[in-house]
Amino acid sequence: MAVASLVLSLLVCLAPVGLVLGIVALVRIPRNGKRGKGLAVAGTAVGASVVALSVLLVAVGGARFSTWTVDGPREAAAGTLFGLREGDCFTPGSGLPTEGDPRLKDLSAEVVECEKPHQGEVYGSFQLEDGGFPGTESVAASAYLGCAPLLHDFALDSAALPQVQLFFYHPDATGWTLGNRTVLCWVGPPAGLLEKSLRQDVGDWDEGQLAYLTALRPASEARASQPGEGPEKNLAGATD
C-alpha cells in the first residue's frame, strides 16, 4: 500500500488515490509493525502536493524563472516540477499552461541542458508568510509581486530578454493546510522554444552600464509586476 501510494501520487489523475493510500498505510504500519513508513510518507507528501498545486499565468515582455520545491528528499520528486532548482532548464510534461486553462494536468518535467531546446527555466522561489489561508486571489497577488524582484536578480537587463511569459506556481487552500508555502517562479516563451539560458552575468557589463541598469531596476520591476488586466480594469493597481 505504501509503494502504491508513492507510484499513484506521481500520476496526476490518480494522485488523490495515492494520497488516501498513503494515509491509510501510515495508520496501519504502527499497528502491524511492517516496513514502508518512508514510502508512505513520501507518497502522502507528493500526493497532497499534486492535489494542492495550482498554477497562475501572467504575460509580460521579458522575464525570468525560479524554483518550486516540496518537503522531502529530492529523489522522490525526480522527474516532476517538485524536483526543480534555480537555474534548471526544463520542459513541462503537458507543455505550457494557458490563460484559459491554467491548472496543472501533468506535474512531470524533463530537465535538460540549457543549451538544448527547452520550454522553461527556473529563476527563483520564495516562501509565503505563515498564518491562515488568505484566499487564492491574495496568494496569487503575493506570488505575482514576489517573482518580479527575483527576475531582476536573475536578469537585471530585462529589456534584453526575448519575448517571454512569466509563470508561477503557488499553493491552493488544500496545499496551505498541508503546510505548503512555496511559490515557484519561472519563464517560458509564448511560442517556440528557448535555445539557451536567460541568466545574465553582471561581469559582462562595465561600471557605467551596471550603474545604469541598477538605477532603472525599480522601473523595470514595476513594469514586470503591473496588473495583468490593465488600467481600464484595475486603475489603482496600474497607478501603484
PDB file of C-alpha atoms in Angstrom:
ATOM      1  CA  MET A   1       0.000   0.000   0.000  1.00  0.00           C
ATOM      2  CA  ALA A   2       2.883   2.393   0.737  1.00  0.00           C
ATOM      3  CA  VAL A   3       4.509   1.589  -2.612  1.00  0.00           C
ATOM      4  CA  ALA A   4       1.191   2.071  -4.425  1.00  0.00           C
ATOM      5  CA  SER A   5       0.741   5.409  -2.658  1.00  0.00           C
ATOM      6  CA  LEU A   6       4.038   6.778  -3.967  1.00  0.00           C
ATOM      7  CA  VAL A   7       3.528   5.450  -7.509  1.00  0.00           C
ATOM      8  CA  LEU A   8      -0.050   6.702  -7.856  1.00  0.00           C
ATOM      9  CA  SER A   9       0.787  10.070  -6.309  1.00  0.00           C
ATOM     10  CA  LEU A  10       3.103  10.792  -9.240  1.00  0.00           C
ATOM     11  CA  LEU A  11       0.197  10.329 -11.671  1.00  0.00           C
ATOM     12  CA  VAL A  12      -1.918  13.479 -11.665  1.00  0.00           C
ATOM     13  CA  CYS A  13      -5.245  11.770 -12.348  1.00  0.00           C
ATOM     14  CA  LEU A  14      -4.614   9.205  -9.566  1.00  0.00           C
ATOM     15  CA  ALA A  15      -2.885  11.481  -7.040  1.00  0.00           C
ATOM     16  CA  PRO A  16      -5.972  11.623  -4.742  1.00  0.00           C
ATOM     17  CA  VAL A  17      -5.963   7.804  -4.586  1.00  0.00           C
ATOM     18  CA  GLY A  18      -2.251   7.832  -3.783  1.00  0.00           C
ATOM     19  CA  LEU A  19      -2.843  10.366  -1.013  1.00  0.00           C
ATOM     20  CA  VAL A  20      -5.566   8.216   0.578  1.00  0.00           C
ATOM     21  CA  LEU A  21      -3.456   5.043   0.355  1.00  0.00           C
ATOM     22  CA  GLY A  22      -0.530   6.849   1.958  1.00  0.00           C
ATOM     23  CA  ILE A  23      -2.654   7.980   4.888  1.00  0.00           C
ATOM     24  CA  VAL A  24      -4.109   4.502   5.359  1.00  0.00           C
ATOM     25  CA  ALA A  25      -0.621   2.986   5.255  1.00  0.00           C
ATOM     26  CA  LEU A  26       0.654   5.442   7.870  1.00  0.00           C
ATOM     27  CA  VAL A  27      -2.214   4.448  10.167  1.00  0.00           C
ATOM     28  CA  ARG A  28      -1.689   0.697   9.706  1.00  0.00           C
ATOM     29  CA  ILE A  29       2.123   0.442   9.821  1.00  0.00           C
ATOM     30  CA  PRO A  30       2.486   1.235  13.569  1.00  0.00           C
ATOM     31  CA  ARG A  31      -0.156  -1.398  14.301  1.00  0.00           C
ATOM     32  CA  ASN A  32       1.266  -4.268  12.251  1.00  0.00           C
ATOM     33  CA  GLY A  33       4.972  -3.419  12.573  1.00  0.00           C
ATOM     34  CA  LYS A  34       5.644  -3.775   8.861  1.00  0.00           C
ATOM     35  CA  ARG A  35       8.110  -1.670   6.887  1.00  0.00           C
ATOM     36  CA  GLY A  36       7.233   1.077   4.408  1.00  0.00           C
ATOM     37  CA  LYS A  37       6.780   4.174   6.540  1.00  0.00           C
ATOM     38  CA  GLY A  38       9.246   6.196   4.420  1.00  0.00           C
ATOM     39  CA  LEU A  39       7.434   5.292   1.207  1.00  0.00           C
ATOM     40  CA  ALA A  40       4.086   6.093   2.796  1.00  0.00           C
ATOM     41  CA  VAL A  41       5.320   9.495   3.976  1.00  0.00           C
ATOM     42  CA  ALA A  42       6.705  10.284   0.509  1.00  0.00           C
ATOM     43  CA  GLY A  43       3.508   9.108  -1.179  1.00  0.00           C
ATOM     44  CA  THR A  44       1.363  11.200   1.144  1.00  0.00           C
ATOM     45  CA  ALA A  45       3.519  14.307   0.712  1.00  0.00           C
ATOM     46  CA  VAL A  46       3.732  14.067  -3.070  1.00  0.00           C
ATOM     47  CA  GLY A  47       0.057  13.128  -3.443  1.00  0.00           C
ATOM     48  CA  ALA A  48      -1.058  16.013  -1.264  1.00  0.00           C
ATOM     49  CA  SER A  49       1.152  18.447  -3.139  1.00  0.00           C
ATOM     50  CA  VAL A  50      -0.030  17.250  -6.540  1.00  0.00           C
ATOM     51  CA  VAL A  51      -3.656  17.623  -5.484  1.00  0.00           C
ATOM     52  CA  ALA A  52      -2.964  21.007  -3.959  1.00  0.00           C
ATOM     53  CA  LEU A  53      -0.768  22.591  -6.591  1.00  0.00           C
ATOM     54  CA  SER A  54      -2.302  25.214  -8.843  1.00  0.00           C
ATOM     55  CA  VAL A  55      -0.772  27.424 -11.495  1.00  0.00           C
ATOM     56  CA  LEU A  56      -1.247  31.031 -12.494  1.00  0.00           C
ATOM     57  CA  LEU A  57      -0.068  32.569 -15.733  1.00  0.00           C
ATOM     58  CA  VAL A  58       0.866  36.189 -16.360  1.00  0.00           C
ATOM     59  CA  ALA A  59       2.071  37.649 -19.660  1.00  0.00           C
ATOM     60  CA  VAL A  60       4.993  40.088 -19.700  1.00  0.00           C
ATOM     61  CA  GLY A  61       7.560  41.087 -22.276  1.00  0.00           C
ATOM     62  CA  GLY A  62      10.874  39.836 -20.902  1.00  0.00           C
ATOM     63  CA  ALA A  63      11.019  37.597 -17.830  1.00  0.00           C
ATOM     64  CA  ARG A  64      12.933  35.032 -15.826  1.00  0.00           C
ATOM     65  CA  PHE A  65      12.339  31.884 -13.712  1.00  0.00           C
ATOM     66  CA  SER A  66      12.713  30.376 -10.225  1.00  0.00           C
ATOM     67  CA  THR A  67      12.216  27.048  -8.449  1.00  0.00           C
ATOM     68  CA  TRP A  68       9.425  25.152  -6.693  1.00  0.00           C
ATOM     69  CA  THR A  69      10.264  22.519  -4.102  1.00  0.00           C
ATOM     70  CA  VAL A  70       8.362  20.147  -1.846  1.00  0.00           C
ATOM     71  CA  ASP A  71       9.332  18.887   1.589  1.00  0.00           C
ATOM     72  CA  GLY A  72      11.112  15.566   1.417  1.00  0.00           C
ATOM     73  CA  PRO A  73      14.019  14.015  -0.485  1.00  0.00           C
ATOM     74  CA  ARG A  74      14.658  15.303  -3.996  1.00  0.00           C
ATOM     75  CA  GLU A  75      14.865  11.708  -5.241  1.00  0.00           C
ATOM     76  CA  ALA A  76      11.152  11.292  -4.524  1.00  0.00           C
ATOM     77  CA  ALA A  77      10.412  14.312  -6.685  1.00  0.00           C
ATOM     78  CA  ALA A  78      12.742  13.430  -9.574  1.00  0.00           C
ATOM     79  CA  GLY A  79      11.092  13.954 -12.931  1.00  0.00           C
ATOM     80  CA  THR A  80       8.466  16.330 -11.525  1.00  0.00           C
ATOM     81  CA  LEU A  81       8.146  20.076 -11.019  1.00  0.00           C
ATOM     82  CA  PHE A  82       8.879  19.472  -7.331  1.00  0.00           C
ATOM     83  CA  GLY A  83      12.439  18.427  -8.140  1.00  0.00           C
ATOM     84  CA  LEU A  84      13.368  21.645  -9.968  1.00  0.00           C
ATOM     85  CA  ARG A  85      16.046  24.006  -8.645  1.00  0.00           C
ATOM     86  CA  GLU A  86      17.072  27.532  -9.581  1.00  0.00           C
ATOM     87  CA  GLY A  87      18.873  27.550 -12.900  1.00  0.00           C
ATOM     88  CA  ASP A  88      17.245  24.330 -14.140  1.00  0.00           C
ATOM     89  CA  CYS A  89      16.088  24.371 -17.753  1.00  0.00           C
ATOM     90  CA  PHE A  90      13.173  22.030 -18.404  1.00  0.00           C
ATOM     91  CA  THR A  91      10.129  21.151 -20.485  1.00  0.00           C
ATOM     92  CA  PRO A  92       6.792  20.601 -18.655  1.00  0.00           C
ATOM     93  CA  GLY A  93       5.165  17.251 -19.357  1.00  0.00           C
ATOM     94  CA  SER A  94       1.943  18.861 -20.580  1.00  0.00           C
ATOM     95  CA  GLY A  95       3.566  21.911 -22.161  1.00  0.00           C
ATOM     96  CA  LEU A  96       2.976  25.487 -21.086  1.00  0.00           C
ATOM     97  CA  PRO A  97      -0.240  26.293 -19.197  1.00  0.00           C
ATOM     98  CA  THR A  98      -2.727  28.584 -20.900  1.00  0.00           C
ATOM     99  CA  GLU A  99      -4.631  31.587 -19.615  1.00  0.00           C
ATOM    100  CA  GLY A 100      -7.967  29.905 -20.322  1.00  0.00           C
ATOM    101  CA  ASP A 101      -6.983  26.683 -18.534  1.00  0.00           C
ATOM    102  CA  PRO A 102      -4.194  27.464 -16.058  1.00  0.00           C
ATOM    103  CA  ARG A 103      -4.464  24.447 -13.752  1.00  0.00           C
ATOM    104  CA  LEU A 104      -1.839  21.731 -13.995  1.00  0.00           C
ATOM    105  CA  LYS A 105      -2.768  18.414 -15.557  1.00  0.00           C
ATOM    106  CA  ASP A 106       0.698  16.867 -15.553  1.00  0.00           C
ATOM    107  CA  LEU A 107       3.417  17.520 -12.965  1.00  0.00           C
ATOM    108  CA  SER A 108       6.166  15.752 -14.887  1.00  0.00           C
ATOM    109  CA  ALA A 109       9.117  17.844 -16.041  1.00  0.00           C
ATOM    110  CA  GLU A 110      12.107  16.837 -18.148  1.00  0.00           C
ATOM    111  CA  VAL A 111      15.242  18.694 -17.025  1.00  0.00           C
ATOM    112  CA  VAL A 112      17.603  19.349 -19.956  1.00  0.00           C
ATOM    113  CA  GLU A 113      20.866  21.172 -20.555  1.00  0.00           C
ATOM    114  CA  CYS A 114      20.180  24.867 -21.010  1.00  0.00           C
ATOM    115  CA  GLU A 115      21.982  24.874 -24.377  1.00  0.00           C
ATOM    116  CA  LYS A 116      19.401  22.430 -25.720  1.00  0.00           C
ATOM    117  CA  PRO A 117      15.814  23.399 -26.737  1.00  0.00           C
ATOM    118  CA  HIS A 118      13.506  23.740 -23.719  1.00  0.00           C
ATOM    119  CA  GLN A 119      10.267  25.485 -22.713  1.00  0.00           C
ATOM    120  CA  GLY A 120      11.069  26.766 -19.236  1.00  0.00           C
ATOM    121  CA  GLU A 121      13.840  27.994 -16.975  1.00  0.00           C
ATOM    122  CA  VAL A 122      13.733  28.332 -13.204  1.00  0.00           C
ATOM    123  CA  TYR A 123      14.863  31.668 -11.807  1.00  0.00           C
ATOM    124  CA  GLY A 124      13.856  31.648  -8.128  1.00  0.00           C
ATOM    125  CA  SER A 125      11.445  30.692  -5.348  1.00  0.00           C
ATOM    126  CA  PHE A 126      10.285  32.164  -2.061  1.00  0.00           C
ATOM    127  CA  GLN A 127       8.165  31.331   0.978  1.00  0.00           C
ATOM    128  CA  LEU A 128       4.834  32.956   1.783  1.00  0.00           C
ATOM    129  CA  GLU A 129       4.162  34.051   5.368  1.00  0.00           C
ATOM    130  CA  ASP A 130       2.514  31.607   7.774  1.00  0.00           C
ATOM    131  CA  GLY A 131      -0.988  32.106   9.116  1.00  0.00           C
ATOM    132  CA  GLY A 132      -4.480  31.288   7.950  1.00  0.00           C
ATOM    133  CA  PHE A 133      -5.092  30.796   4.233  1.00  0.00           C
ATOM    134  CA  PRO A 134      -5.613  34.339   2.875  1.00  0.00           C
ATOM    135  CA  GLY A 135      -7.534  33.240  -0.208  1.00  0.00           C
ATOM    136  CA  THR A 136      -6.451  32.224  -3.688  1.00  0.00           C
ATOM    137  CA  GLU A 137      -6.532  35.762  -5.092  1.00  0.00           C
ATOM    138  CA  SER A 138      -4.375  37.089  -2.249  1.00  0.00           C
ATOM    139  CA  VAL A 139      -1.863  34.243  -2.600  1.00  0.00           C
ATOM    140  CA  ALA A 140      -1.694  34.789  -6.361  1.00  0.00           C
ATOM    141  CA  ALA A 141      -1.160  38.525  -5.883  1.00  0.00           C
ATOM    142  CA  SER A 142       1.678  37.890  -3.415  1.00  0.00           C
ATOM    143  CA  ALA A 143       3.216  35.365  -5.789  1.00  0.00           C
ATOM    144  CA  TYR A 144       2.974  37.812  -8.670  1.00  0.00           C
ATOM    145  CA  LEU A 145       4.686  40.611  -6.743  1.00  0.00           C
ATOM    146  CA  GLY A 146       7.308  38.323  -5.205  1.00  0.00           C
ATOM    147  CA  CYS A 147       8.506  36.935  -8.524  1.00  0.00           C
ATOM    148  CA  ALA A 148       9.310  40.332 -10.087  1.00  0.00           C
ATOM    149  CA  PRO A 149      12.369  41.139  -7.894  1.00  0.00           C
ATOM    150  CA  LEU A 150      13.694  37.597  -8.380  1.00  0.00           C
ATOM    151  CA  LEU A 151      13.536  38.104 -12.120  1.00  0.00           C
ATOM    152  CA  HIS A 152      15.858  41.096 -11.875  1.00  0.00           C
ATOM    153  CA  ASP A 153      18.275  39.200  -9.645  1.00  0.00           C
ATOM    154  CA  PHE A 154      18.437  36.627 -12.438  1.00  0.00           C
ATOM    155  CA  ALA A 155      18.459  39.025 -15.407  1.00  0.00           C
ATOM    156  CA  LEU A 156      18.967  42.661 -14.422  1.00  0.00           C
ATOM    157  CA  ASP A 157      18.714  43.896 -18.024  1.00  0.00           C
ATOM    158  CA  SER A 158      15.144  42.613 -18.554  1.00  0.00           C
ATOM    159  CA  ALA A 159      14.791  44.673 -21.738  1.00  0.00           C
ATOM    160  CA  ALA A 160      17.441  42.469 -23.354  1.00  0.00           C
ATOM    161  CA  LEU A 161      15.409  39.287 -22.786  1.00  0.00           C
ATOM    162  CA  PRO A 162      13.473  37.729 -25.662  1.00  0.00           C
ATOM    163  CA  GLN A 163       9.667  37.825 -25.683  1.00  0.00           C
ATOM    164  CA  VAL A 164       8.688  35.524 -22.825  1.00  0.00           C
ATOM    165  CA  GLN A 165       5.895  34.936 -20.344  1.00  0.00           C
ATOM    166  CA  LEU A 166       6.293  34.903 -16.579  1.00  0.00           C
ATOM    167  CA  PHE A 167       4.732  31.918 -14.854  1.00  0.00           C
ATOM    168  CA  PHE A 168       4.445  30.889 -11.213  1.00  0.00           C
ATOM    169  CA  TYR A 169       3.056  28.003  -9.177  1.00  0.00           C
ATOM    170  CA  HIS A 170       1.527  28.585  -5.756  1.00  0.00           C
ATOM    171  CA  PRO A 171      -0.340  26.510  -3.127  1.00  0.00           C
ATOM    172  CA  ASP A 172      -4.135  26.484  -3.015  1.00  0.00           C
ATOM    173  CA  ALA A 173      -6.257  26.068   0.142  1.00  0.00           C
ATOM    174  CA  THR A 174      -5.563  22.338   0.441  1.00  0.00           C
ATOM    175  CA  GLY A 175      -1.834  22.760  -0.024  1.00  0.00           C
ATOM    176  CA  TRP A 176      -1.807  25.587   2.504  1.00  0.00           C
ATOM    177  CA  THR A 177      -3.462  23.348   5.098  1.00  0.00           C
ATOM    178  CA  LEU A 178      -0.764  20.744   4.474  1.00  0.00           C
ATOM    179  CA  GLY A 179       1.962  23.308   5.169  1.00  0.00           C
ATOM    180  CA  ASN A 180       2.999  24.331   1.666  1.00  0.00           C
ATOM    181  CA  ARG A 181       4.088  27.991   1.482  1.00  0.00           C
ATOM    182  CA  THR A 182       6.417  27.822  -1.532  1.00  0.00           C
ATOM    183  CA  VAL A 183       5.972  29.883  -4.684  1.00  0.00           C
ATOM    184  CA  LEU A 184       7.887  28.809  -7.795  1.00  0.00           C
ATOM    185  CA  CYS A 185       8.728  31.449 -10.429  1.00  0.00           C
ATOM    186  CA  TRP A 186       9.731  30.502 -13.954  1.00  0.00           C
ATOM    187  CA  VAL A 187       9.765  31.795 -17.511  1.00  0.00           C
ATOM    188  CA  GLY A 188       8.869  30.425 -20.918  1.00  0.00           C
ATOM    189  CA  PRO A 189       8.362  31.750 -24.456  1.00  0.00           C
ATOM    190  CA  PRO A 190       4.788  32.355 -25.727  1.00  0.00           C
ATOM    191  CA  ALA A 191       5.737  30.352 -28.825  1.00  0.00           C
ATOM    192  CA  GLY A 192       8.654  28.174 -29.833  1.00  0.00           C
ATOM    193  CA  LEU A 193      11.494  27.106 -27.554  1.00  0.00           C
ATOM    194  CA  LEU A 194      14.363  28.653 -25.646  1.00  0.00           C
ATOM    195  CA  GLU A 195      17.766  27.718 -27.067  1.00  0.00           C
ATOM    196  CA  LYS A 196      19.955  28.870 -24.164  1.00  0.00           C
ATOM    197  CA  SER A 197      19.839  30.050 -20.547  1.00  0.00           C
ATOM    198  CA  LEU A 198      18.436  33.526 -19.945  1.00  0.00           C
ATOM    199  CA  ARG A 199      20.602  34.104 -16.869  1.00  0.00           C
ATOM    200  CA  GLN A 200      22.775  37.219 -17.181  1.00  0.00           C
ATOM    201  CA  ASP A 201      26.292  37.656 -15.785  1.00  0.00           C
ATOM    202  CA  VAL A 202      26.952  41.085 -14.237  1.00  0.00           C
ATOM    203  CA  GLY A 203      30.595  40.591 -15.178  1.00  0.00           C
ATOM    204  CA  ASP A 204      29.616  41.239 -18.790  1.00  0.00           C
ATOM    205  CA  TRP A 205      28.832  44.917 -18.033  1.00  0.00           C
ATOM    206  CA  ASP A 206      31.226  47.739 -17.284  1.00  0.00           C
ATOM    207  CA  GLU A 207      30.813  50.016 -14.242  1.00  0.00           C
ATOM    208  CA  GLY A 208      28.720  52.602 -16.087  1.00  0.00           C
ATOM    209  CA  GLN A 209      26.373  50.023 -17.620  1.00  0.00           C
ATOM    210  CA  LEU A 210      25.840  48.329 -14.258  1.00  0.00           C
ATOM    211  CA  ALA A 211      25.088  51.686 -12.596  1.00  0.00           C
ATOM    212  CA  TYR A 212      22.575  52.496 -15.327  1.00  0.00           C
ATOM    213  CA  LEU A 213      20.757  49.137 -15.061  1.00  0.00           C
ATOM    214  CA  THR A 214      20.713  49.338 -11.256  1.00  0.00           C
ATOM    215  CA  ALA A 215      19.172  52.816 -11.391  1.00  0.00           C
ATOM    216  CA  LEU A 216      16.473  51.577 -13.790  1.00  0.00           C
ATOM    217  CA  ARG A 217      15.668  48.453 -11.772  1.00  0.00           C
ATOM    218  CA  PRO A 218      12.717  49.950  -9.801  1.00  0.00           C
ATOM    219  CA  ALA A 219      11.029  50.960 -13.050  1.00  0.00           C
ATOM    220  CA  SER A 220      11.718  47.538 -14.573  1.00  0.00           C
ATOM    221  CA  GLU A 221      10.272  45.767 -11.526  1.00  0.00           C
ATOM    222  CA  ALA A 222       7.171  47.977 -11.674  1.00  0.00           C
ATOM    223  CA  ARG A 223       6.681  47.079 -15.323  1.00  0.00           C
ATOM    224  CA  ALA A 224       7.092  43.362 -14.640  1.00  0.00           C
ATOM    225  CA  SER A 225       4.603  43.439 -11.738  1.00  0.00           C
ATOM    226  CA  GLN A 226       1.869  45.570 -13.328  1.00  0.00           C
ATOM    227  CA  PRO A 227      -1.627  44.008 -13.123  1.00  0.00           C
ATOM    228  CA  GLY A 228      -2.337  41.675 -15.980  1.00  0.00           C
ATOM    229  CA  GLU A 229      -5.865  43.026 -16.540  1.00  0.00           C
ATOM    230  CA  GLY A 230      -4.661  46.530 -17.465  1.00  0.00           C
ATOM    231  CA  PRO A 231      -5.533  50.021 -16.159  1.00  0.00           C
ATOM    232  CA  GLU A 232      -9.057  50.021 -17.625  1.00  0.00           C
ATOM    233  CA  LYS A 233      -9.967  47.232 -15.177  1.00  0.00           C
ATOM    234  CA  ASN A 234      -7.508  47.925 -12.345  1.00  0.00           C
ATOM    235  CA  LEU A 235      -6.553  51.584 -12.383  1.00  0.00           C
ATOM    236  CA  ALA A 236      -5.386  51.584  -8.737  1.00  0.00           C
ATOM    237  CA  GLY A 237      -3.030  48.670  -9.337  1.00  0.00           C
ATOM    238  CA  ALA A 238      -1.673  50.176 -12.544  1.00  0.00           C
ATOM    239  CA  THR A 239      -1.124  53.512 -10.775  1.00  0.00           C
ATOM    240  CA  ASP A 240       0.799  51.832  -7.950  1.00  0.00           C
TER     241      ASP A 240
END
